[in-house]
Coordinates of C-alpha atoms in Angstrom, one line a residue:
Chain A
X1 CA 101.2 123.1 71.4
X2 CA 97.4 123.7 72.4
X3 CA 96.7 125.1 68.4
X4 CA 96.1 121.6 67.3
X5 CA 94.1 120.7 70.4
X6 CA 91.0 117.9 68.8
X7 CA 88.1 118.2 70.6
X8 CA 86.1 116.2 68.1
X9 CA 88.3 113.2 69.2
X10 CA 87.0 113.8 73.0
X11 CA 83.8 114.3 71.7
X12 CA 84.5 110.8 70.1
X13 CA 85.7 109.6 73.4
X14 CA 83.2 111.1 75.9
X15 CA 80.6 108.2 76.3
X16 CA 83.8 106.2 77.3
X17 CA 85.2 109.0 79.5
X18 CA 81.5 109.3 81.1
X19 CA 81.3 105.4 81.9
X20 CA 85.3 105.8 83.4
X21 CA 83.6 108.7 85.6
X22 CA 80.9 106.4 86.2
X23 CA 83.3 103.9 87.6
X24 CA 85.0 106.5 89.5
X25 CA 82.6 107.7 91.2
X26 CA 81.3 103.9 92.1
X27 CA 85.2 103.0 93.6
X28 CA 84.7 106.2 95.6
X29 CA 81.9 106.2 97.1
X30 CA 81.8 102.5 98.2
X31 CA 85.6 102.4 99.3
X32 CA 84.7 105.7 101.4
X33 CA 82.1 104.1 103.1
X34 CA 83.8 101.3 103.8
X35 CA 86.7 102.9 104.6
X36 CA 84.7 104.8 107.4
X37 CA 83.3 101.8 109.1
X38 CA 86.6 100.6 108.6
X39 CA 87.9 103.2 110.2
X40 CA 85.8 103.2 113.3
X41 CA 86.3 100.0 114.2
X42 CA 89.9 100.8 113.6
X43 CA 90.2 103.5 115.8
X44 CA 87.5 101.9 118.8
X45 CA 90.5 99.1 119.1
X46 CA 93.5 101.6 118.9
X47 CA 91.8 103.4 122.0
X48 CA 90.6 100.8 124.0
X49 CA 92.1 99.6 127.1
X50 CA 92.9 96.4 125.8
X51 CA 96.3 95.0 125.3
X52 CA 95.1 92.1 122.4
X53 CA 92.9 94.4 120.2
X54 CA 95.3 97.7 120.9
X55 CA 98.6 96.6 119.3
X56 CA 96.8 94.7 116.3
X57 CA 95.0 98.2 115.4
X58 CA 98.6 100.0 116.1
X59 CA 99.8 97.9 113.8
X60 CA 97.7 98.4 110.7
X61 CA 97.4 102.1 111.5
X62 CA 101.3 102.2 110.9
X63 CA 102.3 99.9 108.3
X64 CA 99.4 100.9 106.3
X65 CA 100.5 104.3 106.7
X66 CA 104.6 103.9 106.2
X67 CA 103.9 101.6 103.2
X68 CA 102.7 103.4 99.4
X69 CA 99.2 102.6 98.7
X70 CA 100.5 101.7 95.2
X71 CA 102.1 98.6 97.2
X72 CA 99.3 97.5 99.1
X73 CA 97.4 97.9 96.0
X74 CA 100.0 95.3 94.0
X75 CA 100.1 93.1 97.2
X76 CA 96.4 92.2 97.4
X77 CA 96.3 92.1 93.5
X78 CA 99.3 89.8 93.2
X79 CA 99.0 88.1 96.9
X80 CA 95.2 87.2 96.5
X81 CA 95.6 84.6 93.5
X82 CA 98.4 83.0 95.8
X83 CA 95.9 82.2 98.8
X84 CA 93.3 81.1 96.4
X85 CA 91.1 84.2 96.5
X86 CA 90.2 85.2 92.8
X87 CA 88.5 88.4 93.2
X88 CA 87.8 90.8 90.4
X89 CA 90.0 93.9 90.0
X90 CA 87.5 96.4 90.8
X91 CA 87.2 94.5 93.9
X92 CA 90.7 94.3 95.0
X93 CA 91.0 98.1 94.6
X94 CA 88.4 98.9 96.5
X95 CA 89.2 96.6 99.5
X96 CA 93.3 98.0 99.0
X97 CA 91.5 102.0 98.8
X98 CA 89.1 100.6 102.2
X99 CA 92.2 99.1 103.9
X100 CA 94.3 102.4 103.1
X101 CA 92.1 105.1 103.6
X102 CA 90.5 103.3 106.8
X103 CA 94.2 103.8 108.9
X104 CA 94.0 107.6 107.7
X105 CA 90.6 107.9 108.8
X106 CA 91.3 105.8 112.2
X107 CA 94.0 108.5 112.4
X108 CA 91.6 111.5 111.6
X109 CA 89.4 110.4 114.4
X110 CA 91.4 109.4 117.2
X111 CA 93.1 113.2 116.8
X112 CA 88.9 114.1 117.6
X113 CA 88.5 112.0 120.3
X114 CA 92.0 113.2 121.7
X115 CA 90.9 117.0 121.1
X116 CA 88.2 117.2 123.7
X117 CA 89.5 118.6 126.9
X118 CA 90.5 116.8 129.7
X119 CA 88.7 118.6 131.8
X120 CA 85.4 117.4 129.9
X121 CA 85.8 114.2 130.7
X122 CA 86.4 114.2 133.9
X123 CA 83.3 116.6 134.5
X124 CA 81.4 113.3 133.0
X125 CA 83.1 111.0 135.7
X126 CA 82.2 113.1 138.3
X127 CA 78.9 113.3 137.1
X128 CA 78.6 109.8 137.2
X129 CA 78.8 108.7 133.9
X130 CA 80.2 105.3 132.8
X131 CA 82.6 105.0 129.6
X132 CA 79.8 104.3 127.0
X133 CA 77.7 107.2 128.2
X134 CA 80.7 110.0 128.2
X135 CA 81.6 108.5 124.9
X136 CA 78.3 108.9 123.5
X137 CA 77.5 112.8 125.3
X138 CA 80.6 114.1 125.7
X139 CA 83.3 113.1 124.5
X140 CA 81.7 112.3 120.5
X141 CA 79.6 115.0 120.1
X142 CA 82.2 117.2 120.4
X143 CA 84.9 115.3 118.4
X144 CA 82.4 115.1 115.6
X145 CA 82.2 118.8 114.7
X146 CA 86.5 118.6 114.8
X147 CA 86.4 115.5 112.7
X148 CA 84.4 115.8 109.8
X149 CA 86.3 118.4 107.6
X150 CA 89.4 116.4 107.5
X151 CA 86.8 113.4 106.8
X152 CA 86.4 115.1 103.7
X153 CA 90.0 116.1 103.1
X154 CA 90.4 112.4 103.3
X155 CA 87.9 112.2 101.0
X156 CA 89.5 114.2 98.4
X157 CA 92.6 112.0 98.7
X158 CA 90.9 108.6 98.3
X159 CA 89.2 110.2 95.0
X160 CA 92.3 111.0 93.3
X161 CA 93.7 107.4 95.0
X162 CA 91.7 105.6 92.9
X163 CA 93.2 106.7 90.1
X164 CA 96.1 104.3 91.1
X165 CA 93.6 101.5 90.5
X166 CA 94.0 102.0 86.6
X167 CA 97.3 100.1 86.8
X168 CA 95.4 96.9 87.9
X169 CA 93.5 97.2 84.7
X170 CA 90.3 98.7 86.9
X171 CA 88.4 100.7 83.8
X172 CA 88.0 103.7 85.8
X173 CA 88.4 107.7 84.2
X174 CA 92.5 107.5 84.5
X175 CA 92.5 103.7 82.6
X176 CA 89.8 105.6 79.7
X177 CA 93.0 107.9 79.3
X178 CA 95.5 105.3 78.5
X179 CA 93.2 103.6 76.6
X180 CA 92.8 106.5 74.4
X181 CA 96.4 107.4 74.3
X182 CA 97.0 103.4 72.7
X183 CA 94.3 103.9 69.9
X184 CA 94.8 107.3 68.9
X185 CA 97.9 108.2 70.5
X186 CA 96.9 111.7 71.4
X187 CA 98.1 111.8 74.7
X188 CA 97.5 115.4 75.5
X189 CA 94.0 115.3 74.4
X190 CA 93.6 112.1 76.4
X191 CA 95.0 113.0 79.8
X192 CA 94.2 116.9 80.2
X193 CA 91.1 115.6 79.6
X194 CA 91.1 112.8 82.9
X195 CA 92.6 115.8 85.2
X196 CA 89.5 118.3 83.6
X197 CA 86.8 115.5 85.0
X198 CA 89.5 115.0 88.6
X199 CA 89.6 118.7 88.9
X200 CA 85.7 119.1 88.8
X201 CA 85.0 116.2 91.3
X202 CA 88.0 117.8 93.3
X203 CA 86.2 121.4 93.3
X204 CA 82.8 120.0 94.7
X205 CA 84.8 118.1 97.0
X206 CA 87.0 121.1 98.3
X207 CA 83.9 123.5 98.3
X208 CA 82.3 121.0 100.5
X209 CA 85.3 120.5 102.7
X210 CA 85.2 124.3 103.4
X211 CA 81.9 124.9 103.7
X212 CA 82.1 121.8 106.7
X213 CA 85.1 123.7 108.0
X214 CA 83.5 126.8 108.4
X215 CA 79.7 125.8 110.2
X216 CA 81.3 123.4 112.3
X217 CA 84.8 124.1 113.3
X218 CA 83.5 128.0 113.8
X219 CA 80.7 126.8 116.1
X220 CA 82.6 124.8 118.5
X221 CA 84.2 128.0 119.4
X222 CA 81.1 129.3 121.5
Chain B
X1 CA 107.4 75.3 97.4
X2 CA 107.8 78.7 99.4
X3 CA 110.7 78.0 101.0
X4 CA 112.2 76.9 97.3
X5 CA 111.0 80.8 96.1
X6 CA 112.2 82.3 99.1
X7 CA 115.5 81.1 98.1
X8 CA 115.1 82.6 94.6
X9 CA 114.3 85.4 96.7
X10 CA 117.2 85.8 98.5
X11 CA 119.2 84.8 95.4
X12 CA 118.0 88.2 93.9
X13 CA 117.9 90.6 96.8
X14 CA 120.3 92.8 95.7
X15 CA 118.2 93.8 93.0
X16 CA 115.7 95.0 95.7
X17 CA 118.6 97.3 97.3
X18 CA 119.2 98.6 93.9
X19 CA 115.5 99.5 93.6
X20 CA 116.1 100.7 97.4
X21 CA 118.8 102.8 96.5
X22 CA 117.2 104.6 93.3
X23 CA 113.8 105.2 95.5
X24 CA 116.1 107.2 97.8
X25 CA 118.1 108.9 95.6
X26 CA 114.7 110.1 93.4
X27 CA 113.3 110.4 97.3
X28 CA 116.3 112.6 98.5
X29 CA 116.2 114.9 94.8
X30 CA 112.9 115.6 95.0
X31 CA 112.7 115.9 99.0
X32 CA 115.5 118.9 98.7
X33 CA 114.1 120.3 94.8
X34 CA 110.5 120.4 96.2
X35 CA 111.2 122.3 99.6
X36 CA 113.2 124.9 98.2
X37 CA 110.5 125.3 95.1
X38 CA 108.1 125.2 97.9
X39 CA 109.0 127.9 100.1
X40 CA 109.4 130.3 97.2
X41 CA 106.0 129.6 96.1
X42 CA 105.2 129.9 99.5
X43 CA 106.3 133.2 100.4
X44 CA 104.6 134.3 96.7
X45 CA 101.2 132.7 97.8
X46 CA 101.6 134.8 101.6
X47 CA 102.4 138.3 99.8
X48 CA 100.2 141.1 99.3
X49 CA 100.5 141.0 95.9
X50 CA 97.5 139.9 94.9
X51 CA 98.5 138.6 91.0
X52 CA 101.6 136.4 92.1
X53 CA 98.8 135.0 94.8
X54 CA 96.2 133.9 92.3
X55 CA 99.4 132.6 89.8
X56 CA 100.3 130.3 92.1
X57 CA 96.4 129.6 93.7
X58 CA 96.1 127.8 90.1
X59 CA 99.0 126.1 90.0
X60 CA 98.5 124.8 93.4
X61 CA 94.9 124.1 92.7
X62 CA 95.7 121.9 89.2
X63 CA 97.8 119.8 91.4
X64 CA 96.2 119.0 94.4
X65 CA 92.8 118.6 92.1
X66 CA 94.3 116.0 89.5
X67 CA 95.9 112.8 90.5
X68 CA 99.8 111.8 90.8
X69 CA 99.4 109.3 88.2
X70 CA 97.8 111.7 85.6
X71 CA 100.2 114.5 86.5
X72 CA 103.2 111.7 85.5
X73 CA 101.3 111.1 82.1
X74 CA 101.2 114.5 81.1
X75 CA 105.0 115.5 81.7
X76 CA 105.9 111.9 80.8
X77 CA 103.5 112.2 77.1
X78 CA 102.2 115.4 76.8
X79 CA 105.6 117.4 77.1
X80 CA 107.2 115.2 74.2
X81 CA 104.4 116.5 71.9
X82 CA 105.2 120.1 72.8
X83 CA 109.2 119.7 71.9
X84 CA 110.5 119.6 75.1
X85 CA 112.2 115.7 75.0
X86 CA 112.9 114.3 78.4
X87 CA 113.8 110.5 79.5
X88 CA 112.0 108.7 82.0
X89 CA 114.5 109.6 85.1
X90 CA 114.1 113.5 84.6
X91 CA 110.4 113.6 83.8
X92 CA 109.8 111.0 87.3
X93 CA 112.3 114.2 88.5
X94 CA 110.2 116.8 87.7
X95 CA 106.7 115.6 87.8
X96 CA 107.7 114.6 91.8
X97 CA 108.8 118.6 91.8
X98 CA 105.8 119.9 90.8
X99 CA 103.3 117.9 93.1
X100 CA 105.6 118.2 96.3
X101 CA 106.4 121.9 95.8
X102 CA 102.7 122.8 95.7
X103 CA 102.2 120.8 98.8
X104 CA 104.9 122.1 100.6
X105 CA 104.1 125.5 99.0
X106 CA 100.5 125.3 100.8
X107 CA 102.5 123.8 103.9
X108 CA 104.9 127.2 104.1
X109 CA 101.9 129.8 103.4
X110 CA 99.8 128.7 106.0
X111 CA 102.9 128.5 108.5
X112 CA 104.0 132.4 107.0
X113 CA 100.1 133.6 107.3
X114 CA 99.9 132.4 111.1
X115 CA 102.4 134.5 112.1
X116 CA 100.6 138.3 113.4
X117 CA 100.7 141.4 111.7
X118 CA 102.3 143.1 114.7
X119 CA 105.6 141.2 114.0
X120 CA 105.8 142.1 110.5
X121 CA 104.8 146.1 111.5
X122 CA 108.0 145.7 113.9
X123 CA 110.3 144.4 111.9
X124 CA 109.4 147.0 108.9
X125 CA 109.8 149.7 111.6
X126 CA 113.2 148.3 112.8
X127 CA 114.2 149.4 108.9
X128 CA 114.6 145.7 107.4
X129 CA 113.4 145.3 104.0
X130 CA 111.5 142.5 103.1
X131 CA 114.2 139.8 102.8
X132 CA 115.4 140.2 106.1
X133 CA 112.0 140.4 107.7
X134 CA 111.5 136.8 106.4
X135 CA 114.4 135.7 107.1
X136 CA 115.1 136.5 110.6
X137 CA 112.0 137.6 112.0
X138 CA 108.6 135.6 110.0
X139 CA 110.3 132.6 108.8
X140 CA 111.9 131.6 112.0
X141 CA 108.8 132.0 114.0
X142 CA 107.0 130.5 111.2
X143 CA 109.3 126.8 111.5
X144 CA 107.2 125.9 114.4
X145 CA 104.1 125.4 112.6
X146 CA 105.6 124.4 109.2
X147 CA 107.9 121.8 110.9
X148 CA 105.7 119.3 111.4
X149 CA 103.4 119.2 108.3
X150 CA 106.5 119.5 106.4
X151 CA 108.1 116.6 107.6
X152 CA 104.8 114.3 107.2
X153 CA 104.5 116.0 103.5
X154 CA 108.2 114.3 103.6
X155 CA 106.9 110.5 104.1
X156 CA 104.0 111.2 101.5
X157 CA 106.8 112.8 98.9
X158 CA 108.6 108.8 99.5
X159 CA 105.5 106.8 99.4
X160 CA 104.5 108.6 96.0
X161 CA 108.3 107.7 94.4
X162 CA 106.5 104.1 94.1
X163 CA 103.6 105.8 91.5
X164 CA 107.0 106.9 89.5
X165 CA 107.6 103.3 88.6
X166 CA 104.6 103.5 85.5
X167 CA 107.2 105.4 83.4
X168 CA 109.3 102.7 83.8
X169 CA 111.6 103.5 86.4
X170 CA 113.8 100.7 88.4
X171 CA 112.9 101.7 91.5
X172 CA 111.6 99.5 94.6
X173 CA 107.8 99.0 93.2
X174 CA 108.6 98.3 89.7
X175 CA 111.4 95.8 91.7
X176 CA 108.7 94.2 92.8
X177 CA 106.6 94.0 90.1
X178 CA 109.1 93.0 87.7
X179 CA 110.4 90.0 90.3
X180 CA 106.5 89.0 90.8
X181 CA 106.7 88.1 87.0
X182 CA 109.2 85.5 87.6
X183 CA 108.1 84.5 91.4
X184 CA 104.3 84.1 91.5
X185 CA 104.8 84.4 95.2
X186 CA 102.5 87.8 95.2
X187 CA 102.6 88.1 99.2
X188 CA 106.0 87.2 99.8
X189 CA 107.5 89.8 96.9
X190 CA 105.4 92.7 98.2
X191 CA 105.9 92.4 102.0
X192 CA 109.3 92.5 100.9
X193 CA 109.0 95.7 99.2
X194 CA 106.8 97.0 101.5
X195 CA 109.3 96.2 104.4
X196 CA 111.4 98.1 102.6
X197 CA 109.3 101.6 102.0
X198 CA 108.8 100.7 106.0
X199 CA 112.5 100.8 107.1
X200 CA 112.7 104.1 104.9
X201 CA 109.4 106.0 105.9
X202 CA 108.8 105.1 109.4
X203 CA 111.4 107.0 111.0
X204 CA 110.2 109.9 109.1
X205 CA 106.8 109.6 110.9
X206 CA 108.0 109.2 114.1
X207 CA 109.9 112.0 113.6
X208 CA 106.6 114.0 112.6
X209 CA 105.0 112.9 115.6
X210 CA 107.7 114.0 118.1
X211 CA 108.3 117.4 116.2
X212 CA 104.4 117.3 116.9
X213 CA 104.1 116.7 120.4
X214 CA 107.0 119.1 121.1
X215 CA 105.9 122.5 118.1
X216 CA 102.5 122.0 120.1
X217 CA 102.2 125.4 122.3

């Protein structure tokens, strides 16, 4: 069991478990941002009035959402090469973690915008406000404050996501694993190892998710 | 040239309902394994004892911190190395147990927890002991708010069957990833597949939304 556990061989290993965390933390941080804008845009279509931009942004939001991201990730990697696109991996997993995690957060944000009362916006029409102008002092303001902790859930999600991208050879912390489990097949070293570093980005993460939860969800109760 | 692989594709469909039909029979397994495990863990993680709370706090917090994949590699490699030989079927079995019941476990303690104190005071002084009180006075209450989580924690459970197909399963992905080998028609295989996860998980989220629209007080 753990008796034999070999930490010299992780000690062995850590430079390559540090560049895989490296590379984690790279995916993450530029999928979430694109994700975001994705995201926006995503949801300023699903709302809008108009018929030819709303059902295109239906339709993303709900096959991305009924289909595994494990698939979309396989169907970009495989599909790409066929329309003549030859992108590196690292690059198709983060435009398959953009693509995914953008629906979820078009999701996350429309469930904002739809939180603010009714009665809020039609104070703003009677006040004389056009559509831009509630948007930007009504009605977002408020969503914001409802939106951002399950932002960061999302975040959390798209973290341990990326961990899917190891199976399209991406050298991220999950890939360093297997890669130690093939030379030194030490498996239990190698992979309790990948879920210590997942489990220390995932506590930041969570902490930070709370902490959101609690200034801002609290404060729109006043 | 896609109409000649589309034909090869057609030619082998039935291979993609076989990988249709072991996606829902792992889906189905694991769907009924992980609520049961779920709501026990559940009503452990809602009771005042305080050591059964933080028991299952860890576990929940291992799996929700570490990765699908990672938590397949360690019951599919690590568990071998500990004596405890499993094949590739079971272990995709119990790894999917272990991450849904936490979720669902999280799912049924925040459902158990929003129910008032007063109810439980009233049903301890109408003499029921603590079984009953869950079962006919907390629990019921409580399916309004778990409902609809739960059944969205359903189409999540489905989607992650397709991360069970690195062991080497034959379901739908590995279908599909297998068939891509011999059809380099990327796009067509995996619109296929994903069709497929589609006609499965779909209903389940409309589902989640109507049980949404009509639990909301």
């Amino acid at each position: 069991m753990l008796v034999d556990f070999n930490f010299r061989v992780i000690l062995e290993y850590l430079p390559l478990f540090l560049t895989g965390l490296r590379s984690t933390f790279f995916i993450a941080i530029v999928s979430i941002a694109l994700a975001l804008i994705t995201g926006i845009i995503a949801c300023s279509c699903r709302i809008s009035g108009i018929k030819f931009i709303k059902y295109p942004a239906i339709a993303y939001i709900e096959i991305v959402r009924s289909t595994p991201l494990l698939v979309q990730i396989y169907f970009l990697y495989f599909g790409l090469p066929t329309l003549g696109l030859k992108i590196p991996e690292i690059q198709t997993g983060i435009l398959a973690l953009m693509l995914n995690s953008g629906a979820y957060m078009a999701e996350i944000i429309r469930a904002g915008i739809n939180s603010v009362d009714e009665g809020q916006i039609e104070a703003g029409i009677s006040s004389g406000l056009n559509y831009v102008q509630r948007m930007r002092l009504i009605i977002l303001p408020q969503a914001l404050g409802v939106t951002i902790p399950p932002l960061l859930g999302q975040n959390i999600v798209l973290v341990k996501d990326s961990a899917l991208l190891s199976l399209i050879s991406v050298m991220e912390l999950t890939r360093c694993g297997q890669t130690m489990t093939s030379e030194r097949f030490m498996p239990t070293e190698a992979f309790l190892t990948v879920a210590f570093f997942y489990m220390c980005i995932y506590f930041c993460l969570k902490a930070l998710a709370d902490w959101s939860q609690r200034k801002l969800i609290f404060r729109e109760a006043y | 040239m896609i109409s000649f692989y589309f034909g090869r594709l057609m030619e082998i469909f039935p291979f993609f309902l076989k990988g249709l039909w072991m996606t829902s029979k792992i889906g189905f397994i694991s769907l009924v394994t992980c609520t049961l495990i779920g709501f026990i863990l559940g009503i452990f993680r809602s009771s005042d004892s305080t050591i059964l709370k933080r028991m299952v706090g860890v576990y929940v917090a291992f799996v929700r911190g570490t990765p699908f994949v990672v938590q397949i590699f360690i019951v599919f490699f690590i568990l071998p190395e500990w004596g405890v030989q499993l094949e590739a079927f079971s272990a995709a079995l119990l790894a999917m147990a272990i991450m849904g019941s936490a979720f669902i476990c999280e799912i049924v303690a925040g459902g158990i927890n929003s129910i008032p104190k007063g109810q439980w005071e009233a049903a301890t002084s109408a003499g029921l002991n603590r079984i009953q009180q869950l079962r006919l006075v907390i629990i019921p209450q409580a399916m309004k708010v778990i409902l609809p989580p739960l059944v969205g924690q359903y189409v999540l459970l489905i989607k992650d069957t397709s991360v069970v197909s690195v062991i080497g399963i034959m379901e739908l992905t590995r279908v599909g990833w297998v068939t891509v080998v011999r059809i380099p028609e990327g796009l067509m295989v995996f619109t296929l597949v994903g069709f497929l996860y589609f006609i499965i998980s779909y209903p389940l989220i409309l589902l989640s939304n109507y049980l949404e629209k009509k639990m909301a007080v």
